[in-house]
Amino acid sequence: MVNIRITNTNGTEQSIESKAGMSLMEALRGANIDGIVAECGGSMSCATCHVVVDTDWLTATGEISDMEDDMLDCTATDRDPGSRLSCQIELSEALDGLQISIPDNQF
Amino acid sequence: MGLIEGHLDVGAPEGVPIWDIDPYATDVLENPIEFYREMRAKGPFVYIPRYAILACARYAQTKEVFSDHERFVSSRGVGLVDFKQTTPWRPPSIILEVDPPEHTRVRRIMAKTLSPKVMREQASLLQSIADQMVAEVVAMGEIDGVADLAERYPTTVFPRILGLKKSNGRHLLDYGAMVFDAVGPDNEIRRASLSKGEDVVPWIMKQCERDNLIEGGLGAGIYTYADSGDISEKEAGLLVRSLLSAGVDTTVTGIGSLLYCLAENPEQFELLKDNPKLARSAFEEVLRYTAPVHSFFRTSAGDTEVSGIKIQENTKILCMLGAANRDEDHWPNADKYDVTRDVQGHLGMGAGIHGCVGQNLARAEVSAVLTAILAQVDKIEFTGTAKWRPGNSIRALASLPIKLTKKEA
């Protein structure tokens, strides 16, 4: 299991248990985390599954592709150094304890 | 090997049922739901000899074929014509009808042009026009949902956001119909749409020129990428053309179908009025349930296999997005419009790298209209029979007689 610690848009904190192998977006949606819209379903077409990863964890979440990098430049809430599209992060045991926050707006 | 409808006839793969049907017959296009059901029941694929094509209608195979851009390419056209065998009716789109790496270079520019950030900047303009237009149709009471709102709203806001110096709603609608009907076979529908080309095509190409775009609009924004050398001047023009091709007919269809769904399912409209937060997913459910783009093709780039079926190189595969969106094996109660459904994964905006690049704009437009409706309208009722317009790749309403009852303040 992969434990994910989440700071919600209203500042409250929670943690969820997810399975390795799924995307972070799927895990967050599966847990009904408010503020993850992800309308395109993981095609990197909508940029509405934006999360901000705690910078200590950023390297562990893997490389950012050129396309994701471009999409992150124009998210509804301005990009932060820890910004990622959660559909592009695959969960693994290495991400157990991952700390993220949900930005204010997705659209 | 001969050509049929501009592509090679590679024959039926082993184990695939042969179905003697015309998916483009007017009665099928007007009422496709039974046809979808029958095609799904026949198997993961069927072979349609009339057009020498393979077709898929179940969710799993449709999603696989539609989104695997390496095995199933778009560069040979998303219609029946194989661009490798036959010259297409217009120079191919440099975003829709192209594969990586060329696709990636151009897609990045369009994704930035149509991003959530840009839509956020446009939100108040979109909402104020929607509020005003909905107030006007509510005052009218009995309306044609298509002409009075579904066509009027996008043909008003879209040219403004793009920054077209000159706009002509009729030309924009006709060009959209040409592009989407050209995907199909050489039938009456395609010929009727393409026959409008003489007037429409030169007008469209003219509006795509730098000098005809207003500073600060999305169109002029695309030309800044030509200034920086990311694309050529000609490519910038073709990308503006892509916006004009795909940005109007689709949203017109989306708004018309939304009104249809709300009139057809009053209890869902009540749910929405009680919980306007469901507005975004209510539109996603419209996309699943009605599938504005009902089908597009892919072409197999090499010999391959899907669900145990051997598919030869050069095979044109008709991906029935509308049918996949109604597959009971994936969507429980698929034939029910349900605003509370978890609708993620529907194919109404496509899937994969060719997923609709304008989807954020489409959602912004329709959300604005739906927000205005929820604020101002108490009831939406049919006053006559809705008529569907047969289209070779778009399933849109031709007319929608409805009555809007004003919400008491």
XYZ file of C-alpha atoms in Angstrom:
516
model
C 0.000 0.000 0.000
C 1.006 3.575 -0.684
C 0.102 6.203 1.882
C -0.596 9.677 0.519
C -0.867 12.717 2.768
C -3.040 15.478 1.363
C -3.534 19.126 2.268
C -6.973 20.125 0.955
C -7.889 23.495 -0.542
C -9.488 24.533 2.772
C -6.280 23.725 4.658
C -7.466 20.500 6.302
C -5.224 17.456 6.134
C -6.025 13.845 5.452
C -4.314 10.712 4.324
C -5.413 7.918 2.005
C -4.127 4.419 1.285
C -3.750 3.516 -2.378
C -2.413 0.702 -4.495
C 0.855 0.837 -6.364
C 0.392 0.749 -10.149
C -2.465 3.220 -10.448
C -1.959 6.896 -11.188
C -2.067 9.455 -8.409
C -5.038 11.047 -10.183
C -6.964 7.757 -10.100
C -6.150 7.317 -6.409
C -7.309 10.853 -5.538
C -10.505 10.528 -7.552
C -11.161 7.094 -6.109
C -10.964 8.647 -2.639
C -13.275 11.515 -3.695
C -10.708 14.176 -2.920
C -12.309 17.549 -3.556
C -10.674 19.685 -6.219
C -9.340 16.943 -8.511
C -11.417 17.293 -11.660
C -9.440 15.306 -14.249
C -12.071 15.597 -16.941
C -9.963 14.161 -19.760
C -9.406 10.939 -17.859
C -5.618 11.002 -17.956
C -4.877 11.997 -21.559
C -2.937 15.122 -20.546
C -5.523 17.167 -22.438
C -7.237 19.202 -19.707
C -4.753 20.050 -16.915
C -7.503 19.817 -14.291
C -5.778 17.227 -12.047
C -3.086 19.679 -10.952
C -1.417 18.958 -7.582
C 1.490 20.536 -5.754
C 3.992 17.952 -4.562
C 6.067 18.697 -1.471
C 9.472 19.560 -2.953
C 11.191 16.849 -0.863
C 9.142 14.310 -2.818
C 9.437 15.855 -6.265
C 12.354 13.756 -7.528
C 10.619 10.555 -6.438
C 7.552 11.389 -8.573
C 9.654 11.081 -11.733
C 10.468 13.107 -14.826
C 8.130 15.763 -16.200
C 7.553 15.311 -19.945
C 7.718 18.296 -22.293
C 3.950 18.164 -22.808
C 3.223 18.088 -19.078
C 5.693 20.917 -18.582
C 3.763 23.021 -21.115
C 0.404 22.177 -19.562
C 1.722 23.150 -16.114
C 2.644 26.576 -17.468
C -1.024 27.351 -18.007
C -3.010 25.774 -15.179
C -5.941 27.652 -13.612
C -3.989 28.124 -10.354
C -0.520 29.400 -11.176
C 2.295 26.906 -11.287
C 4.305 26.250 -8.157
C 7.811 24.691 -8.103
C 6.176 21.446 -6.921
C 3.376 21.433 -9.515
C 2.564 18.174 -11.319
C -0.371 16.713 -13.211
C -1.450 13.854 -10.955
C -2.436 11.697 -13.966
C 1.248 11.559 -14.915
C 2.488 10.176 -11.571
C 2.410 6.416 -11.215
C 2.152 5.252 -7.632
C 4.811 2.886 -6.338
C 6.097 1.770 -2.935
C 8.791 4.434 -3.354
C 6.057 7.056 -2.986
C 4.769 5.692 0.332
C 4.265 8.798 2.513
C 3.964 11.189 -0.463
C 2.921 14.677 0.638
C 0.820 16.806 -1.732
C -1.541 19.773 -1.635
C -4.541 20.551 -3.825
C -4.483 23.965 -5.569
C -7.403 26.379 -5.249
C -8.737 26.118 -8.805
C -8.646 23.598 -11.630
C -10.678 25.595 -14.168
C -5.761 -4.710 -54.112
C -8.381 -2.168 -55.154
C -9.433 1.043 -53.496
C -12.827 1.498 -51.859
C -13.765 5.011 -50.686
C -10.125 6.014 -51.101
C -8.537 3.230 -49.025
C -7.234 -0.282 -49.613
C -9.611 -3.214 -49.298
C -7.660 -5.603 -47.078
C -10.624 -7.925 -46.461
C -12.147 -9.288 -43.262
C -9.828 -10.621 -40.544
C -10.343 -14.217 -39.446
C -13.031 -14.682 -36.818
C -14.684 -11.325 -37.377
C -18.388 -11.333 -38.266
C -19.314 -9.752 -41.575
C -22.188 -7.313 -41.296
C -23.950 -6.033 -44.370
C -25.016 -2.643 -43.080
C -24.562 1.003 -43.959
C -23.545 2.909 -40.806
C -24.112 6.105 -42.807
C -27.700 5.379 -43.848
C -29.947 8.272 -42.860
C -32.183 6.186 -40.571
C -29.123 4.790 -38.753
C -27.606 8.236 -38.258
C -30.897 9.672 -37.039
C -31.488 6.898 -34.553
C -28.231 5.076 -33.850
C -28.884 3.547 -30.433
C -30.252 0.194 -31.679
C -27.500 0.053 -34.296
C -24.899 0.608 -31.558
C -26.417 -2.197 -29.500
C -26.415 -4.614 -32.421
C -22.830 -3.842 -33.328
C -21.629 -4.334 -29.751
C -23.500 -7.639 -29.577
C -21.811 -8.986 -32.703
C -18.359 -8.973 -31.157
C -15.295 -6.863 -30.455
C -15.056 -6.071 -34.160
C -17.255 -6.381 -37.245
C -16.295 -6.156 -40.898
C -18.506 -3.940 -43.075
C -18.072 -5.012 -46.729
C -19.932 -2.032 -48.180
C -17.021 0.235 -47.216
C -14.346 -2.460 -46.678
C -13.764 -1.363 -43.104
C -13.387 -2.870 -39.688
C -15.527 -1.314 -36.954
C -15.550 -1.507 -33.166
C -18.356 -0.486 -30.823
C -17.461 -1.971 -27.422
C -15.771 0.286 -24.895
C -12.561 -1.698 -24.390
C -11.574 -2.125 -28.043
C -12.787 1.319 -29.090
C -10.680 2.969 -26.412
C -7.665 0.814 -27.253
C -7.757 1.479 -30.987
C -8.674 5.126 -30.628
C -5.951 6.029 -28.140
C -3.005 3.889 -29.297
C -1.474 6.414 -31.672
C 1.513 4.228 -32.523
C -0.355 1.209 -33.853
C -3.389 3.138 -35.087
C -2.346 6.353 -36.749
C -4.239 9.540 -37.527
C -1.848 10.796 -40.222
C -3.651 8.708 -42.845
C -6.878 10.566 -42.122
C -9.576 10.117 -39.476
C -12.134 9.348 -42.190
C -12.602 6.666 -44.822
C -10.007 8.130 -47.167
C -6.456 6.866 -46.602
C -4.186 9.856 -47.237
C -1.427 7.440 -48.222
C -3.549 6.237 -51.137
C -5.742 9.186 -52.062
C -5.390 12.974 -51.937
C -7.737 14.399 -49.299
C -10.306 17.121 -50.084
C -8.260 19.771 -48.287
C -4.636 19.989 -47.093
C -4.546 17.802 -43.950
C -4.871 19.334 -40.501
C -1.419 19.711 -38.904
C -2.753 18.665 -35.496
C -5.599 16.183 -36.057
C -4.251 14.351 -39.075
C -0.613 13.965 -38.045
C 1.481 11.678 -35.802
C 4.278 12.382 -33.313
C 6.825 13.919 -33.340
C 5.230 16.535 -35.664
C 2.026 16.290 -33.668
C 3.736 17.039 -30.350
C 5.395 20.222 -31.616
C 2.064 21.653 -32.714
C -0.137 20.207 -29.982
C 1.915 22.034 -27.325
C 1.053 25.351 -28.926
C -2.638 24.584 -29.156
C -2.743 23.236 -25.587
C -1.297 26.531 -24.342
C -3.667 28.534 -26.528
C -6.699 26.722 -25.079
C -5.496 26.162 -21.502
C -7.435 26.399 -18.217
C -5.565 29.640 -17.495
C -6.827 31.199 -20.738
C -10.386 29.992 -20.081
C -10.289 31.496 -16.613
C -9.441 34.832 -18.185
C -12.414 34.465 -20.545
C -14.864 33.210 -17.900
C -16.575 36.516 -17.086
C -17.085 37.390 -20.770
C -18.500 33.908 -21.439
C -20.807 34.157 -18.429
C -22.123 37.658 -19.139
C -23.044 36.757 -22.727
C -24.643 33.500 -21.558
C -26.655 35.308 -18.868
C -27.950 37.814 -21.382
C -28.740 35.275 -24.090
C -30.531 32.934 -21.698
C -32.577 35.880 -20.378
C -33.635 36.589 -23.966
C -34.755 33.024 -24.707
C -36.531 32.770 -21.351
C -38.456 35.922 -22.285
C -39.375 34.278 -25.613
C -40.736 31.239 -23.766
C -41.180 28.839 -26.663
C -38.005 28.506 -28.670
C -36.069 26.338 -31.072
C -33.254 25.289 -28.756
C -30.928 24.794 -31.725
C -31.306 28.067 -33.645
C -32.147 30.334 -30.714
C -29.476 29.218 -28.244
C -27.273 26.284 -29.285
C -26.153 27.940 -32.539
C -26.374 31.512 -31.387
C -24.153 31.297 -28.326
C -21.007 29.731 -29.853
C -21.278 31.764 -33.058
C -21.360 34.881 -30.824
C -18.643 34.094 -28.280
C -16.235 32.009 -30.352
C -15.335 34.683 -32.947
C -14.870 37.173 -30.105
C -12.507 34.945 -28.144
C -10.600 34.066 -31.297
C -10.465 37.701 -32.294
C -11.885 37.430 -35.812
C -12.171 40.873 -37.378
C -15.068 39.653 -39.504
C -17.526 37.013 -38.429
C -20.162 35.072 -40.285
C -21.990 32.535 -38.163
C -23.475 30.736 -41.178
C -20.074 30.270 -42.806
C -18.597 28.974 -39.553
C -21.424 26.438 -39.173
C -21.215 25.358 -42.816
C -17.443 24.923 -42.661
C -17.756 22.792 -39.523
C -20.324 20.599 -41.298
C -18.018 20.245 -44.305
C -15.078 19.116 -42.180
C -17.084 16.617 -40.155
C -19.155 15.249 -43.043
C -16.034 14.838 -45.197
C -14.925 12.108 -42.786
C -17.670 9.835 -44.125
C -18.250 8.100 -47.457
C -19.067 9.845 -50.705
C -22.783 9.962 -49.876
C -25.520 12.561 -50.238
C -24.673 14.071 -46.844
C -21.025 14.592 -47.741
C -21.807 15.945 -51.198
C -24.381 18.401 -49.831
C -21.942 19.756 -47.233
C -18.975 19.968 -49.610
C -21.083 21.718 -52.253
C -21.110 24.793 -50.004
C -17.342 24.965 -50.252
C -17.083 27.398 -53.111
C -18.317 30.271 -50.948
C -17.199 29.063 -47.559
C -13.630 27.769 -47.993
C -12.093 30.989 -49.395
C -13.856 32.995 -46.660
C -12.504 30.687 -43.919
C -8.956 30.741 -45.316
C -9.102 34.532 -45.466
C -10.097 34.843 -41.797
C -7.113 32.667 -40.819
C -4.666 35.300 -42.078
C -2.709 37.346 -39.573
C -4.150 40.628 -40.797
C -7.704 39.491 -40.143
C -7.141 38.686 -36.475
C -7.496 41.154 -33.622
C -4.548 41.718 -31.307
C -5.056 39.943 -27.981
C -7.346 37.210 -29.356
C -6.455 33.517 -29.413
C -5.907 33.599 -33.197
C -3.355 36.403 -33.004
C -1.818 34.516 -30.067
C -1.078 31.573 -32.362
C 0.801 33.890 -34.710
C 3.137 34.888 -31.852
C 4.505 31.321 -32.104
C 5.317 32.049 -35.740
C 7.122 35.224 -34.616
C 9.211 33.183 -32.179
C 10.032 30.603 -34.844
C 8.221 27.650 -33.203
C 6.007 27.271 -36.265
C 5.927 28.786 -39.732
C 3.551 31.532 -40.808
C 1.687 28.976 -42.919
C 1.365 26.589 -39.978
C -0.043 29.381 -37.820
C -2.740 29.916 -40.452
C -3.529 26.189 -40.503
C -3.848 26.127 -36.708
C -6.307 29.007 -36.790
C -8.127 26.965 -39.444
C -8.204 24.043 -36.983
C -9.891 26.264 -34.412
C -12.474 27.351 -36.963
C -12.990 23.750 -38.150
C -13.520 22.083 -34.826
C -14.607 24.870 -32.515
C -18.129 25.699 -33.603
C -20.180 22.729 -34.796
C -19.032 20.712 -31.791
C -20.065 23.224 -29.123
C -23.292 23.964 -30.979
C -23.999 20.240 -30.793
C -22.986 20.085 -27.128
C -25.364 22.867 -26.091
C -28.241 21.496 -28.177
C -27.767 18.030 -26.729
C -27.547 19.435 -23.202
C -30.951 21.120 -23.650
C -32.301 17.860 -25.052
C -31.039 15.858 -22.058
C -32.535 18.341 -19.586
C -35.912 18.334 -21.347
C -35.902 14.539 -21.645
C -34.948 14.028 -17.979
C -36.773 16.626 -15.844
C -35.834 14.822 -12.615
C -32.163 15.257 -13.529
C -32.766 18.951 -14.128
C -34.333 19.178 -10.655
C -31.254 17.472 -9.176
C -29.045 20.002 -10.930
C -31.088 22.966 -9.739
C -30.690 21.693 -6.176
C -26.978 21.138 -6.647
C -25.471 23.462 -9.288
C -22.036 22.068 -8.425
C -22.980 19.077 -10.578
C -23.054 21.321 -13.668
C -19.608 20.316 -14.948
C -20.266 16.603 -14.664
C -23.786 17.061 -16.079
C -22.129 18.206 -19.297
C -19.641 15.312 -19.219
C -22.647 13.014 -18.996
C -24.160 14.768 -22.054
C -20.936 13.961 -23.893
C -21.148 10.314 -22.875
C -24.858 9.926 -23.486
C -25.131 11.759 -26.810
C -21.527 11.646 -28.173
C -21.476 14.790 -30.357
C -18.682 13.199 -32.429
C -20.185 9.748 -32.956
C -17.249 8.189 -34.792
C -13.820 8.733 -36.300
C -11.392 6.365 -38.006
C -7.892 5.188 -37.299
C -5.617 3.348 -39.761
C -3.400 0.420 -38.727
C 0.256 1.287 -39.318
C 1.341 -2.363 -39.313
C 0.078 -5.890 -38.690
C -1.188 -6.082 -35.119
C -3.659 -7.790 -32.805
C -6.486 -6.548 -30.585
C -8.462 -8.887 -28.294
C -7.195 -11.891 -30.239
C -8.211 -10.470 -33.628
C -5.404 -10.164 -36.161
C -5.567 -6.796 -37.885
C -3.617 -6.252 -41.091
C -1.612 -3.193 -41.982
C -3.615 -0.579 -43.965
C -6.919 -1.418 -42.267
C -9.352 1.444 -41.789
C -11.073 1.030 -38.416
C -14.286 2.877 -37.613
C -14.277 3.660 -33.891
C -17.881 4.054 -32.746
C -17.385 6.485 -29.853
C -21.123 6.872 -29.385
C -21.558 3.110 -29.029
C -18.617 2.700 -26.636
C -20.175 5.394 -24.461
C -23.320 3.245 -24.182
C -21.582 -0.085 -23.487
C -23.397 -1.681 -20.527
C -20.271 -3.696 -19.685
C -18.538 -0.452 -18.840
C -21.407 1.893 -17.929
C -24.133 0.447 -15.687
C -27.551 1.715 -16.868
C -25.806 3.089 -19.941
C -29.028 4.261 -21.560
C -29.886 6.512 -18.623
C -28.797 10.161 -18.498
C -27.561 10.491 -14.906
C -25.874 13.682 -13.684
C -24.561 11.911 -10.579
C -22.676 9.244 -12.554
C -18.885 9.013 -12.368
C -18.496 9.660 -16.060
C -14.736 9.925 -16.294
C -13.302 7.881 -19.155
C -16.112 8.590 -21.631
C -14.947 8.983 -25.219
C -16.984 12.100 -25.990
C -13.793 14.165 -26.245
C -11.745 11.269 -27.615
C -8.820 9.803 -25.681
C -5.056 9.772 -25.862
C -2.811 12.313 -27.559
C -5.510 13.315 -30.043
C -8.084 14.018 -27.328
C -9.978 17.230 -28.143
C -7.498 20.067 -27.660
C -10.328 22.584 -27.315
C -12.070 20.675 -24.546
C -11.418 23.350 -21.928
C -13.046 25.981 -24.133
C -16.004 23.696 -24.859
C -16.506 23.100 -21.138
C -16.145 26.793 -20.350
C -18.798 27.708 -22.928
C -21.276 25.037 -21.941
C -20.748 25.621 -18.213
C -21.543 29.291 -18.700
C -24.773 28.439 -20.529
C -25.788 25.825 -17.973
C -25.003 28.158 -15.064
C -27.241 30.799 -16.652
C -30.011 28.233 -17.188
C -29.858 27.014 -13.595
C -30.115 30.605 -12.364
C -32.990 31.645 -14.628
C -34.995 28.611 -15.733
C -37.451 26.619 -13.658
C -38.628 24.095 -16.246
C -37.629 22.881 -19.722
C -40.301 21.007 -21.670
C -40.584 19.615 -25.193
C -43.286 21.335 -27.252
C -42.780 19.110 -30.300
C -40.534 16.346 -31.591
C -36.803 16.942 -31.582
C -35.240 16.253 -34.983
C -31.717 14.890 -35.378
C -29.585 15.972 -38.312
C -27.864 13.048 -40.021
C -24.122 13.717 -40.069
C -21.202 11.548 -41.151
C -19.331 12.074 -37.887
C -21.405 14.477 -35.786
C -24.688 13.616 -34.166
C -26.469 16.907 -33.727
C -30.009 18.133 -33.435
C -31.541 19.879 -36.438
C -34.302 21.415 -34.344
C -35.441 21.253 -30.743
C -38.835 22.783 -29.959
C -38.897 23.519 -26.225
C -40.601 25.792 -23.738
C -38.603 27.484 -21.001
C -40.410 28.517 -17.830
C -38.884 31.410 -15.962
C -37.686 30.820 -12.433
C -39.433 33.097 -9.927
C -37.006 35.432 -8.178
